[in-house]
Amino acid sequence: MGSEETGLFPMTLTDLDGVMEVERLSFLTPWSRRDFLVELMQPFAVYIVARRGEQVVGYGGMHVIADQAHVTNIAVHPDHRGQGLGERIMRRLIELAAERGAERMTLEVRVSNTPARNLYEKLGFVTAPGAVRKGYYTDTGEDAIVMWKEPLAEQAAAEGQQ
């Protein structure tokens, strides 16, 4: 693996093989290649990849519509977890959402996904009282917690100064 830097880039069609590998290793019910192809064609969809050398080691995506961004998915290759990469991807999505005029961001997270929930809280996401989608995850029937972050512009501006 060496000491290659991990960079964040807009997702392209050439990234899909690597994205599909990360997707398959990360989720019980992974998205299909077609799902990602459809997403990449949407004008409101924003997807980024984390690459170390030529290898896709993570990705994240969202929809930005009007003043709201909705995170659709984020994943990091199991061999690259615990290195702050998920946080880098999320911070970049927040920045990109603000650049596109979003004032708030939302996402769903599995009740059992404590590491992700902790990350989102660290980034300023909060759970509104009663914000649970019962049986949201069809693969297990698990509930999802709905989390929100606003305003985005302040954090995005702070990120740009670092």
mmCIF file of C-alpha atoms in Angstrom:
data_model
loop_
_atom_site.group_PDB
_atom_site.id
_atom_site.type_symbol
_atom_site.label_atom_id
_atom_site.label_comp_id
_atom_site.label_asym_id
_atom_site.label_seq_id
_atom_site.Cartn_x
_atom_site.Cartn_y
_atom_site.Cartn_z
ATOM 1 C CA MET A 1 0.000 0.000 0.000
ATOM 2 C CA GLY A 2 2.883 2.383 0.682
ATOM 3 C CA SER A 3 2.508 5.992 1.692
ATOM 4 C CA GLU A 4 0.371 7.126 -1.225
ATOM 5 C CA GLU A 5 -1.944 10.017 -0.470
ATOM 6 C CA THR A 6 -5.671 9.470 -0.571
ATOM 7 C CA GLY A 7 -7.407 12.113 -2.672
ATOM 8 C CA LEU A 8 -11.069 12.987 -3.117
ATOM 9 C CA PHE A 9 -12.395 13.325 -6.664
ATOM 10 C CA PRO A 10 -15.719 13.537 -8.522
ATOM 11 C CA MET A 11 -16.955 10.013 -9.279
ATOM 12 C CA THR A 12 -16.717 8.997 -12.925
ATOM 13 C CA LEU A 13 -17.768 5.926 -14.880
ATOM 14 C CA THR A 14 -14.197 4.605 -14.685
ATOM 15 C CA ASP A 15 -14.527 4.473 -10.879
ATOM 16 C CA LEU A 16 -17.502 2.090 -10.932
ATOM 17 C CA ASP A 17 -15.558 -1.179 -10.644
ATOM 18 C CA GLY A 18 -13.859 0.093 -7.492
ATOM 19 C CA VAL A 19 -17.074 1.600 -6.143
ATOM 20 C CA MET A 20 -18.863 -1.710 -6.669
ATOM 21 C CA GLU A 21 -16.148 -3.541 -4.721
ATOM 22 C CA VAL A 22 -16.455 -1.126 -1.766
ATOM 23 C CA GLU A 23 -20.265 -1.342 -2.000
ATOM 24 C CA ARG A 24 -20.250 -5.151 -1.983
ATOM 25 C CA LEU A 25 -17.889 -5.280 1.007
ATOM 26 C CA SER A 26 -19.871 -2.685 2.965
ATOM 27 C CA PHE A 27 -23.568 -3.525 2.661
ATOM 28 C CA LEU A 28 -25.822 -6.562 3.040
ATOM 29 C CA THR A 29 -27.911 -5.313 0.121
ATOM 30 C CA PRO A 30 -25.510 -3.442 -2.161
ATOM 31 C CA TRP A 31 -26.623 -1.070 -4.871
ATOM 32 C CA SER A 32 -26.258 -2.380 -8.406
ATOM 33 C CA ARG A 33 -23.943 -0.964 -11.034
ATOM 34 C CA ARG A 34 -27.085 0.287 -12.796
ATOM 35 C CA ASP A 35 -28.145 2.150 -9.634
ATOM 36 C CA PHE A 36 -24.876 4.084 -9.690
ATOM 37 C CA LEU A 37 -25.112 4.699 -13.449
ATOM 38 C CA VAL A 38 -28.586 6.187 -13.022
ATOM 39 C CA GLU A 39 -27.380 8.338 -10.118
ATOM 40 C CA LEU A 40 -24.423 9.691 -12.091
ATOM 41 C CA MET A 41 -26.817 10.903 -14.815
ATOM 42 C CA GLN A 42 -28.954 12.957 -12.418
ATOM 43 C CA PRO A 43 -28.212 16.704 -12.443
ATOM 44 C CA PHE A 44 -28.996 16.959 -8.714
ATOM 45 C CA ALA A 45 -26.724 14.050 -7.719
ATOM 46 C CA VAL A 46 -23.200 14.644 -6.414
ATOM 47 C CA TYR A 47 -20.871 11.663 -5.949
ATOM 48 C CA ILE A 48 -17.235 11.621 -4.935
ATOM 49 C CA VAL A 49 -14.646 8.892 -4.572
ATOM 50 C CA ALA A 50 -11.619 8.540 -2.362
ATOM 51 C CA ARG A 51 -8.688 7.111 -4.299
ATOM 52 C CA ARG A 52 -5.348 5.900 -3.052
ATOM 53 C CA GLY A 53 -3.297 5.628 -6.187
ATOM 54 C CA GLU A 54 -5.654 3.978 -8.659
ATOM 55 C CA GLN A 55 -7.691 2.127 -6.007
ATOM 56 C CA VAL A 56 -11.106 3.391 -4.951
ATOM 57 C CA VAL A 57 -11.049 3.146 -1.156
ATOM 58 C CA GLY A 58 -14.300 4.965 -0.406
ATOM 59 C CA TYR A 59 -17.108 7.039 -1.818
ATOM 60 C CA GLY A 60 -20.038 9.181 -0.860
ATOM 61 C CA GLY A 61 -23.051 10.625 -2.592
ATOM 62 C CA MET A 62 -25.948 12.965 -2.100
ATOM 63 C CA HIS A 63 -28.814 14.702 -3.822
ATOM 64 C CA VAL A 64 -28.928 18.492 -3.656
ATOM 65 C CA ILE A 65 -32.377 19.885 -4.393
ATOM 66 C CA ALA A 66 -33.202 23.517 -3.661
ATOM 67 C CA ASP A 67 -31.777 24.340 -0.222
ATOM 68 C CA GLN A 68 -31.516 20.755 1.030
ATOM 69 C CA ALA A 69 -28.941 17.996 0.603
ATOM 70 C CA HIS A 70 -29.761 14.355 1.295
ATOM 71 C CA VAL A 71 -26.880 11.916 1.751
ATOM 72 C CA THR A 72 -27.703 8.790 -0.242
ATOM 73 C CA ASN A 73 -24.734 6.650 0.681
ATOM 74 C CA ILE A 74 -21.213 6.638 2.036
ATOM 75 C CA ALA A 75 -18.819 3.729 2.412
ATOM 76 C CA VAL A 76 -15.149 3.062 3.072
ATOM 77 C CA HIS A 77 -13.325 -0.116 2.064
ATOM 78 C CA PRO A 78 -12.905 -2.329 5.157
ATOM 79 C CA ASP A 79 -9.096 -2.237 4.788
ATOM 80 C CA HIS A 80 -9.137 1.562 5.033
ATOM 81 C CA ARG A 81 -11.585 2.135 7.881
ATOM 82 C CA GLY A 82 -10.542 3.823 11.106
ATOM 83 C CA GLN A 83 -8.255 6.289 9.317
ATOM 84 C CA GLY A 84 -10.599 9.276 9.172
ATOM 85 C CA LEU A 85 -11.570 8.710 5.560
ATOM 86 C CA GLY A 86 -15.319 8.617 6.224
ATOM 87 C CA GLU A 87 -15.012 11.959 7.977
ATOM 88 C CA ARG A 88 -13.064 13.451 5.055
ATOM 89 C CA ILE A 89 -15.728 12.257 2.615
ATOM 90 C CA MET A 90 -18.545 13.679 4.747
ATOM 91 C CA ARG A 91 -16.772 17.018 5.219
ATOM 92 C CA ARG A 92 -16.302 17.270 1.449
ATOM 93 C CA LEU A 93 -19.981 16.453 0.832
ATOM 94 C CA ILE A 94 -20.977 19.186 3.287
ATOM 95 C CA GLU A 95 -18.710 21.642 1.482
ATOM 96 C CA LEU A 96 -20.066 20.680 -1.950
ATOM 97 C CA ALA A 97 -23.667 20.894 -0.710
ATOM 98 C CA ALA A 98 -23.080 24.419 0.597
ATOM 99 C CA GLU A 99 -21.425 25.409 -2.690
ATOM 100 C CA ARG A 100 -24.595 24.272 -4.469
ATOM 101 C CA GLY A 101 -26.773 26.403 -2.204
ATOM 102 C CA ALA A 102 -27.907 23.832 0.339
ATOM 103 C CA GLU A 103 -28.595 25.249 3.775
ATOM 104 C CA ARG A 104 -29.273 21.940 5.511
ATOM 105 C CA MET A 105 -28.350 18.289 5.094
ATOM 106 C CA THR A 106 -30.130 15.117 6.122
ATOM 107 C CA LEU A 107 -29.371 11.407 6.160
ATOM 108 C CA GLU A 108 -30.645 8.123 7.510
ATOM 109 C CA VAL A 109 -28.436 5.816 9.550
ATOM 110 C CA ARG A 110 -29.048 2.362 10.980
ATOM 111 C CA VAL A 111 -29.873 2.391 14.681
ATOM 112 C CA SER A 112 -27.086 -0.194 15.175
ATOM 113 C CA ASN A 113 -24.407 1.786 13.274
ATOM 114 C CA THR A 114 -22.802 3.463 16.275
ATOM 115 C CA PRO A 115 -19.540 4.438 14.510
ATOM 116 C CA ALA A 116 -21.460 6.294 11.778
ATOM 117 C CA ARG A 117 -23.820 7.922 14.265
ATOM 118 C CA ASN A 118 -20.838 9.128 16.309
ATOM 119 C CA LEU A 119 -19.207 10.566 13.185
ATOM 120 C CA TYR A 120 -22.356 12.404 12.150
ATOM 121 C CA GLU A 121 -22.778 13.835 15.648
ATOM 122 C CA LYS A 122 -19.134 14.966 15.592
ATOM 123 C CA LEU A 123 -19.908 16.807 12.347
ATOM 124 C CA GLY A 124 -22.884 18.595 13.903
ATOM 125 C CA PHE A 125 -25.769 16.362 12.849
ATOM 126 C CA VAL A 126 -28.589 16.040 15.366
ATOM 127 C CA THR A 127 -31.530 13.699 15.712
ATOM 128 C CA ALA A 128 -34.893 15.378 15.936
ATOM 129 C CA PRO A 129 -37.201 13.883 18.589
ATOM 130 C CA GLY A 130 -39.106 10.958 17.117
ATOM 131 C CA ALA A 131 -37.079 11.051 13.896
ATOM 132 C CA VAL A 132 -37.097 7.309 13.265
ATOM 133 C CA ARG A 133 -38.126 5.504 10.090
ATOM 134 C CA LYS A 134 -39.519 2.157 11.269
ATOM 135 C CA GLY A 135 -38.312 -0.855 9.259
ATOM 136 C CA TYR A 136 -36.448 1.442 6.823
ATOM 137 C CA TYR A 137 -33.756 -1.093 5.935
ATOM 138 C CA THR A 138 -35.540 -3.809 4.001
ATOM 139 C CA ASP A 139 -32.641 -6.285 4.248
ATOM 140 C CA THR A 140 -32.994 -6.585 8.040
ATOM 141 C CA GLY A 141 -36.111 -4.598 8.910
ATOM 142 C CA GLU A 142 -33.940 -2.357 11.084
ATOM 143 C CA ASP A 143 -35.071 1.166 11.889
ATOM 144 C CA ALA A 144 -33.243 4.235 10.623
ATOM 145 C CA ILE A 145 -32.533 7.339 12.625
ATOM 146 C CA VAL A 146 -33.014 10.549 10.644
ATOM 147 C CA MET A 147 -30.318 13.124 11.331
ATOM 148 C CA TRP A 148 -30.100 16.785 10.262
ATOM 149 C CA LYS A 149 -27.405 19.400 10.047
ATOM 150 C CA GLU A 150 -27.946 23.105 9.581
ATOM 151 C CA PRO A 151 -26.710 25.613 8.715
ATOM 152 C CA LEU A 152 -24.137 24.187 6.312
ATOM 153 C CA ALA A 153 -22.537 27.432 5.119
ATOM 154 C CA GLU A 154 -20.731 28.133 8.408
ATOM 155 C CA GLN A 155 -18.981 24.767 8.503
ATOM 156 C CA ALA A 156 -18.188 24.870 4.797
ATOM 157 C CA ALA A 157 -16.580 28.302 5.226
ATOM 158 C CA ALA A 158 -14.562 27.051 8.197
ATOM 159 C CA GLU A 159 -13.418 24.009 6.194
ATOM 160 C CA GLY A 160 -12.212 26.263 3.376
ATOM 161 C CA GLN A 161 -10.023 28.219 5.809
ATOM 162 C CA GLN A 162 -8.175 25.145 7.046
#
